[in-house]
mmCIF file of C-alpha atoms and ligand atoms in Angstrom:
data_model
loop_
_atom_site.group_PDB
_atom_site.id
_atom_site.type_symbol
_atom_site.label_atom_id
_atom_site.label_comp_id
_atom_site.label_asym_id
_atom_site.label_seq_id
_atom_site.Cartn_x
_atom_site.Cartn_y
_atom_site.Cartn_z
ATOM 1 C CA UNK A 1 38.625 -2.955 56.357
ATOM 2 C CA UNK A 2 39.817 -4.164 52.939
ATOM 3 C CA UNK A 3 37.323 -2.179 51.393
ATOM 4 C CA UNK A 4 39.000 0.822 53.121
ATOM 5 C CA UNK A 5 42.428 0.424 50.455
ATOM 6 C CA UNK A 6 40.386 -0.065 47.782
ATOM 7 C CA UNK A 7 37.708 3.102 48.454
ATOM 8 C CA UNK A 8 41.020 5.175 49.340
ATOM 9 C CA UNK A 9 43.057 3.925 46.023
ATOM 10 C CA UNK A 10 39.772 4.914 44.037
ATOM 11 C CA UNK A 11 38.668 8.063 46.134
ATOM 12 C CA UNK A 12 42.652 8.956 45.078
ATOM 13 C CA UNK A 13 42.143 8.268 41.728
ATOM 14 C CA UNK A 14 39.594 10.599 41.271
ATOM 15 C CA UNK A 15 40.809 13.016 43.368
ATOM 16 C CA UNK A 16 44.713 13.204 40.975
ATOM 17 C CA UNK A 17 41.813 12.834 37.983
ATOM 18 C CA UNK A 18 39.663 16.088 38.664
ATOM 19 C CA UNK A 19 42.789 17.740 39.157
ATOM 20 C CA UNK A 20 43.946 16.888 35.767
ATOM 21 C CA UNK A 21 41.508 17.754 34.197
ATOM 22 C CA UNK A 22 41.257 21.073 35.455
ATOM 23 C CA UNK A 23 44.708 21.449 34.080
ATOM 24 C CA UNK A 24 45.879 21.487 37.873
ATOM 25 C CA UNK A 25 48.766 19.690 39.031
ATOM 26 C CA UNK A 26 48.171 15.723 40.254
ATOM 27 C CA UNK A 27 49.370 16.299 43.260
ATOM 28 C CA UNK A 28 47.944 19.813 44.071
ATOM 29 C CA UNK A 29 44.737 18.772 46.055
ATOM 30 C CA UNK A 30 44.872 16.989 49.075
ATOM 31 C CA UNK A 31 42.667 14.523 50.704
ATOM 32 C CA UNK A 32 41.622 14.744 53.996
ATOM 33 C CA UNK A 33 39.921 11.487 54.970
ATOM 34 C CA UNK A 34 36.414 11.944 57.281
ATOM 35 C CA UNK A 35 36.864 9.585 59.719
ATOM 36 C CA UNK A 36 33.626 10.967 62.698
ATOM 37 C CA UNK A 37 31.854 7.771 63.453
ATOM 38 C CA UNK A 38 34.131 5.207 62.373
ATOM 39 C CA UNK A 39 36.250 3.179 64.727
ATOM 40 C CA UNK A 40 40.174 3.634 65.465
ATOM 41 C CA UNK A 41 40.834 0.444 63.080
ATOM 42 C CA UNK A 42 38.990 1.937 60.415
ATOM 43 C CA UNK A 43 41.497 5.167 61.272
ATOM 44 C CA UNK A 44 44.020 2.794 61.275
ATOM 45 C CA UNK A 45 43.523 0.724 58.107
ATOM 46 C CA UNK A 46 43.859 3.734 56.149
ATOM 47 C CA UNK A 47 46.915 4.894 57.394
ATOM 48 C CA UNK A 48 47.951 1.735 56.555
ATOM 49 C CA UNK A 49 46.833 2.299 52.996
ATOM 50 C CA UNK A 50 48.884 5.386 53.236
ATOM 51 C CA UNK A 51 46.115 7.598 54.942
ATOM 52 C CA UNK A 52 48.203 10.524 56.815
ATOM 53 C CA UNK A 53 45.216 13.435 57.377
ATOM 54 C CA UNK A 54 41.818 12.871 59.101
ATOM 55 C CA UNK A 55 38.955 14.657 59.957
ATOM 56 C CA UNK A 56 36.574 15.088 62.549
ATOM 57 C CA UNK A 57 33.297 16.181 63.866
ATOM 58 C CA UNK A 58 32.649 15.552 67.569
ATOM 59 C CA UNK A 59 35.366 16.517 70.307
ATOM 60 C CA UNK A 60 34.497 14.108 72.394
ATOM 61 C CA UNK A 61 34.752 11.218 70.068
ATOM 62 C CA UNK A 62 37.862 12.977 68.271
ATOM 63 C CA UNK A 63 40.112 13.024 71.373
ATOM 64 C CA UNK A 64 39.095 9.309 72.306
ATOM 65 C CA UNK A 65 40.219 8.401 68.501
ATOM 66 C CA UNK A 66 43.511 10.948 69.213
ATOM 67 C CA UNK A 67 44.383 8.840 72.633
ATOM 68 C CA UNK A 68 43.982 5.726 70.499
ATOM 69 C CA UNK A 69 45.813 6.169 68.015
ATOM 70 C CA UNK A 70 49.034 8.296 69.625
ATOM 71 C CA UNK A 71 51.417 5.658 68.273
ATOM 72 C CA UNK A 72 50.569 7.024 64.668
ATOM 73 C CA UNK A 73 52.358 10.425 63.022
ATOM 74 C CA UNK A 74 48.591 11.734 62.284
ATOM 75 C CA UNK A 75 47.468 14.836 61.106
ATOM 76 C CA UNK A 76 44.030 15.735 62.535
ATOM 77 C CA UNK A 77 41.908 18.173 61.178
ATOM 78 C CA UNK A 78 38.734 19.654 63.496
ATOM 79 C CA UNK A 79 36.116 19.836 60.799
ATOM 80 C CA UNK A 80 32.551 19.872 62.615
ATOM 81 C CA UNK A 81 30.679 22.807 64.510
ATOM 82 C CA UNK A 82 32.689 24.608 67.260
ATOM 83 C CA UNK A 83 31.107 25.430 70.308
ATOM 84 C CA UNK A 84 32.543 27.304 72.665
ATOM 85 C CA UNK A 85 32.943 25.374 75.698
ATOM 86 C CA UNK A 86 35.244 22.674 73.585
ATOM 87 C CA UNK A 87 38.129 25.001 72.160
ATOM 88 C CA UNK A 88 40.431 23.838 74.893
ATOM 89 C CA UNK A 89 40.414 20.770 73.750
ATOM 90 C CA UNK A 90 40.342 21.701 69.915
ATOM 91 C CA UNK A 91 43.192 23.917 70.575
ATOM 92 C CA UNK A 92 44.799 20.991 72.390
ATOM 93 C CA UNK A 93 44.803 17.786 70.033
ATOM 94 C CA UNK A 94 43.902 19.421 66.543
ATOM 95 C CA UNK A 95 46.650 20.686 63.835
ATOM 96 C CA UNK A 96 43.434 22.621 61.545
ATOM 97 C CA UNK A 97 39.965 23.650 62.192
ATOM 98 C CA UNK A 98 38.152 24.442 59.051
ATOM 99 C CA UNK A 99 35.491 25.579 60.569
ATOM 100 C CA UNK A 100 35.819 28.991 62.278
ATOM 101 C CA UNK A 101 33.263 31.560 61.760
ATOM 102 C CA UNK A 102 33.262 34.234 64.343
ATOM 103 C CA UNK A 103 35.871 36.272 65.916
ATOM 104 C CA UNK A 104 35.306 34.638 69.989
ATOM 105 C CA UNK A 105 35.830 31.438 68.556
ATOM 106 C CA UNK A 106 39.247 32.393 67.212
ATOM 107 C CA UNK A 107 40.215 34.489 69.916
ATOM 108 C CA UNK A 108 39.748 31.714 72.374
ATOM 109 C CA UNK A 109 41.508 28.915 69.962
ATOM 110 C CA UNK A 110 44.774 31.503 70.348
ATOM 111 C CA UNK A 111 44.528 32.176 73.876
ATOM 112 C CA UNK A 112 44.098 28.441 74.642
ATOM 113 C CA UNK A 113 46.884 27.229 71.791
ATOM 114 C CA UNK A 114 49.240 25.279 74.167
ATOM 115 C CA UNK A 115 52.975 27.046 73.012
ATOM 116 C CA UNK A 116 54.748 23.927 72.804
ATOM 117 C CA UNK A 117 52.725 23.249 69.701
ATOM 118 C CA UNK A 118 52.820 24.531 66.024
ATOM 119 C CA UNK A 119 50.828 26.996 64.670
ATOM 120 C CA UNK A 120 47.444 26.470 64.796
ATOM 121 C CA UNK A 121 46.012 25.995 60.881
ATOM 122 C CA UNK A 122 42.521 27.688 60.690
ATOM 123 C CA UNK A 123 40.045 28.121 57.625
ATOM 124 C CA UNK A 124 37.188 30.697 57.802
ATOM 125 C CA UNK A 125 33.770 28.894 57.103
ATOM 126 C CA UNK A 126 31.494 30.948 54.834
ATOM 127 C CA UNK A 127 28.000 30.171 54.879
ATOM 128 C CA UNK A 128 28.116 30.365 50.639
ATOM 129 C CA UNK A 129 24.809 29.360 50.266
ATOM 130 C CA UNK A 130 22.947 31.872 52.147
ATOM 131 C CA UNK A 131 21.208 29.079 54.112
ATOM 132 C CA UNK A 132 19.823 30.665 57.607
ATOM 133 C CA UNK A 133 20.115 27.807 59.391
ATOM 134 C CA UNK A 134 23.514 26.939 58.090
ATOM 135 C CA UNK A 135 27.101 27.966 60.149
ATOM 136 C CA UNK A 136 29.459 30.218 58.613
ATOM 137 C CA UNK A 137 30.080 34.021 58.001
ATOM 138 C CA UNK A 138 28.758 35.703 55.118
ATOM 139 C CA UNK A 139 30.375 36.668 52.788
ATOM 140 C CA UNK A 140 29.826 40.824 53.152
ATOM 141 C CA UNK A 141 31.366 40.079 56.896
ATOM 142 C CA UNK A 142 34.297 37.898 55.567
ATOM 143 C CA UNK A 143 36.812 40.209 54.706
ATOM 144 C CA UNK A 144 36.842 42.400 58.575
ATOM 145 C CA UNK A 145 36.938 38.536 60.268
ATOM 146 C CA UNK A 146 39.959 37.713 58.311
ATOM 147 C CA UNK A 147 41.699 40.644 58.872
ATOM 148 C CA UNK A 148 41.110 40.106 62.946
ATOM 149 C CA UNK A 149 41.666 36.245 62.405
ATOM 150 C CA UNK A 150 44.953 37.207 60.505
ATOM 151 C CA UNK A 151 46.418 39.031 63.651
ATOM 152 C CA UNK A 152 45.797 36.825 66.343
ATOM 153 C CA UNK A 153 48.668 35.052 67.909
ATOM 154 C CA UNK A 154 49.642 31.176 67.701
ATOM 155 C CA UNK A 155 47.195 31.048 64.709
ATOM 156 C CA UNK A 156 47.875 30.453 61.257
ATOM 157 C CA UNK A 157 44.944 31.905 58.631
ATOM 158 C CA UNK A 158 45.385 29.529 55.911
ATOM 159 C CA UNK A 159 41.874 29.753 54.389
ATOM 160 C CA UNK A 160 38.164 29.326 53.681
ATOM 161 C CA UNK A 161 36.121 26.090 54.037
ATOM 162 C CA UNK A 162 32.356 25.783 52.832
ATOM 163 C CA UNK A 163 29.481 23.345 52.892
ATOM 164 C CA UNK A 164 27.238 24.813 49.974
ATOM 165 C CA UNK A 165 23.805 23.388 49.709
ATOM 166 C CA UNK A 166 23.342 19.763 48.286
ATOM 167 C CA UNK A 167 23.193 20.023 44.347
ATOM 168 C CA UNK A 168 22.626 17.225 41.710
ATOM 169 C CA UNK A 169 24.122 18.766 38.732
ATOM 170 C CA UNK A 170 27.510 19.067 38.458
ATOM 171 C CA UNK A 171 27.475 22.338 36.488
ATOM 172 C CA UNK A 172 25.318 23.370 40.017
ATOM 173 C CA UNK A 173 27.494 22.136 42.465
ATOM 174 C CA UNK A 174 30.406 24.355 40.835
ATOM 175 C CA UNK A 175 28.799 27.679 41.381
ATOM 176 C CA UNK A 176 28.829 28.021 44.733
ATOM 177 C CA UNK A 177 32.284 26.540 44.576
ATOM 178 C CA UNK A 178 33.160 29.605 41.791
ATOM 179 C CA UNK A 179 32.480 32.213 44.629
ATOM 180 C CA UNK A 180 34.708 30.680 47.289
ATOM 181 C CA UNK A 181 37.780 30.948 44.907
ATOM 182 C CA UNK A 182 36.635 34.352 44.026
ATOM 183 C CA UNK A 183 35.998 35.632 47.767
ATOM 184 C CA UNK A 184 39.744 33.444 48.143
ATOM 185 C CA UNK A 185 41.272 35.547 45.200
ATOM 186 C CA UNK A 186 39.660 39.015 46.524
ATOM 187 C CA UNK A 187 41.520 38.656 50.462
ATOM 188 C CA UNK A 188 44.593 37.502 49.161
ATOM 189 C CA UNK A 189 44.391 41.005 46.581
ATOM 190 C CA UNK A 190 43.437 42.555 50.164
ATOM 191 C CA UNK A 191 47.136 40.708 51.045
ATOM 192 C CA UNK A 192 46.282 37.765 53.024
ATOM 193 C CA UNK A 193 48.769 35.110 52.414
ATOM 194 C CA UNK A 194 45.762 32.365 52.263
ATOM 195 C CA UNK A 195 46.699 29.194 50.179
ATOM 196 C CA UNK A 196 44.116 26.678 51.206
ATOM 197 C CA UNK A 197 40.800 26.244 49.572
ATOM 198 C CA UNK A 198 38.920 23.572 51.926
ATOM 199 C CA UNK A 199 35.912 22.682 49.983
ATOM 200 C CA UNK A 200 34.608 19.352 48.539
ATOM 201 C CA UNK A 201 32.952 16.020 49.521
ATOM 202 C CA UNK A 202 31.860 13.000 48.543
ATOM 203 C CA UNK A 203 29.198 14.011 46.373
ATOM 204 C CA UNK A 204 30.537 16.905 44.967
ATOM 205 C CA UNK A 205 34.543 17.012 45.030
ATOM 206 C CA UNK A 206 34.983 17.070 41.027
ATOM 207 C CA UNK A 207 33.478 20.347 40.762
ATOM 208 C CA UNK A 208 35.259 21.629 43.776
ATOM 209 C CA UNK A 209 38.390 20.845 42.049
ATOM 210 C CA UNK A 210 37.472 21.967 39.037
ATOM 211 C CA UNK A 211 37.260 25.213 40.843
ATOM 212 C CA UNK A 212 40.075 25.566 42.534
ATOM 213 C CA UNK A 213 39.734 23.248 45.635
ATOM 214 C CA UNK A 214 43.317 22.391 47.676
ATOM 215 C CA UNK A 215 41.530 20.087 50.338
ATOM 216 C CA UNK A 216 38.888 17.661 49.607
ATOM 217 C CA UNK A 217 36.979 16.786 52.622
ATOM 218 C CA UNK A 218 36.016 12.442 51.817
ATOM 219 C CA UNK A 219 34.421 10.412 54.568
ATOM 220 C CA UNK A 220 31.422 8.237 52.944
ATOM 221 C CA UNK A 221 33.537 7.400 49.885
ATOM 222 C CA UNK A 222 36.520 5.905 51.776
ATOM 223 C CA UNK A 223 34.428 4.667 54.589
ATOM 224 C CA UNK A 224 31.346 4.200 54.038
ATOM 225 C CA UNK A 225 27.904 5.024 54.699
ATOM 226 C CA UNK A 226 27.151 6.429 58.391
ATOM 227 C CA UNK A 227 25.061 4.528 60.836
ATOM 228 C CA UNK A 228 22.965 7.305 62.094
ATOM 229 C CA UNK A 229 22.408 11.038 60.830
ATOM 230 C CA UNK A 230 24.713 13.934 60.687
ATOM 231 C CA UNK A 231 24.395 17.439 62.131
HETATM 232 C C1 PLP B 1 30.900 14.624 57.285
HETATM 233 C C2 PLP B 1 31.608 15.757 56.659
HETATM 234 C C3 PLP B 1 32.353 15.595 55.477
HETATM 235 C C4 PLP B 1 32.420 14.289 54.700
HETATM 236 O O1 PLP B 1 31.198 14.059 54.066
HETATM 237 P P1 PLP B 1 30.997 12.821 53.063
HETATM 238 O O2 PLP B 1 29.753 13.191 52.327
HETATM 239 O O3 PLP B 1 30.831 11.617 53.913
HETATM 240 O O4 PLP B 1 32.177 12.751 52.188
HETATM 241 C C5 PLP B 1 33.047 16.685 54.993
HETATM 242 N N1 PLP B 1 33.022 17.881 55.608
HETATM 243 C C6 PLP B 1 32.310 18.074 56.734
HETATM 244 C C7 PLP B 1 32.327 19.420 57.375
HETATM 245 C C8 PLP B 1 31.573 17.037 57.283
HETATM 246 O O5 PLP B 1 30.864 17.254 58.403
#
């Protein structure tokens, strides 16, 4: 658990550094902390490090973590696959998902928003890679889904989210990364008010930031390695 402060001060570090360096403002890129698989303490040790956002993967798991940790002013942030059968409880215990890609999803996410909560925060997922197995929209089908996204009620369209395909080289990893901020720059022309650019990871959040990204999604860094494999 002390390794938890010490990952986050670092992960933070890095995080205020890439941002710098891209001539972007410190404080201009948030970190959402990947919590799926780890225990409430761990949850809890880096909120006491200062930790306020978290994502996760698995509902089931999620809303356990949610019960167990109700005595904390958390911000959680649905970030896995969404099938249909769990928006209920998405819509129920989650402030964003990040990872919409198709119109039902949305449409049940607003019908099932319960009103006495905010907004719900959504990001578009675009499948920027092109990988056929991977989730997300493409991006010739982006534009029409955030249109219909846009005018759904007790949603908030806030932006795109992407998983591009592992890279190596830096200079790599930022490509894919170049064509989310343009496909970000070419809706909000359209006038979407978007302002979130969910895109980043361990391995690869420098050149996310360097292109543009607002929300850094960190689990392994601050955490640790997983115990078993990851969808
Ligand atoms: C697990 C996961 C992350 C965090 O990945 P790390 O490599 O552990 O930083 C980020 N985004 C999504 C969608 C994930 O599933």
């Amino acid at each position: 658990m002390t390794a938890i402060l010490s990952n986050l001060q670092a992960t933070r570090g890095a995080v205020q550094a890439a941002a710098l360096a891209a001539g972007r403002a410190a404080d201009s890129v948030m970190l959402l902390a990947v919590s799926k698989t780890f225990p409430a303490e761990a949850v809890r040790a880096a909120y006491a490090a200062g930790q306020t956002a978290f994502g996760e993967n698995y509902v089931q798991e999620a809303v356990q973590k949610i019960a167990e940790l109700r005595d904390l002013p958390l911000e959680w942030h649905f970030i896995g696959p969404i099938q249909s059968n769990k928006t209920r409880e998405i819509a129920g215990h989650f402030a964003w998902v990040h990872g919409v890609d198709r119109l039902k999803i949305a449409e049940r996410l607003a019908a099932q928003r319960p009103p006495h909560l905010p907004l719900l925060n959504i990001c578009l997922q675009v499948n920027i890679s092109g990988e056929e197995t991977k989730s997300g929209i493409m991006p010739e089908e982006l534009m029409a889904l955030a249109q219909q996204v846009a005018a759904l009620p007790n949603l908030r369209l806030r932006g795109l989210m992407a998983i591009p395909a592992p890279q190596d080289d830096p200079a790599e990893q930022r490509k894919p990364f170049a064509r989310m901020r343009t496909l970000f720059d070419e809706l909000n022309a359209q006038g979407l008010r978007l302002d979130t650019l969910s895109m980043g990871m361990s391995h690869d959040f420098p050149a996310a930031i360097a292109e543009g990204a607002t929300i850094v999604r960190i689990g392994t860094a601050i955490f640790g390695s997983r115990s078993f494999p990851q969808p």
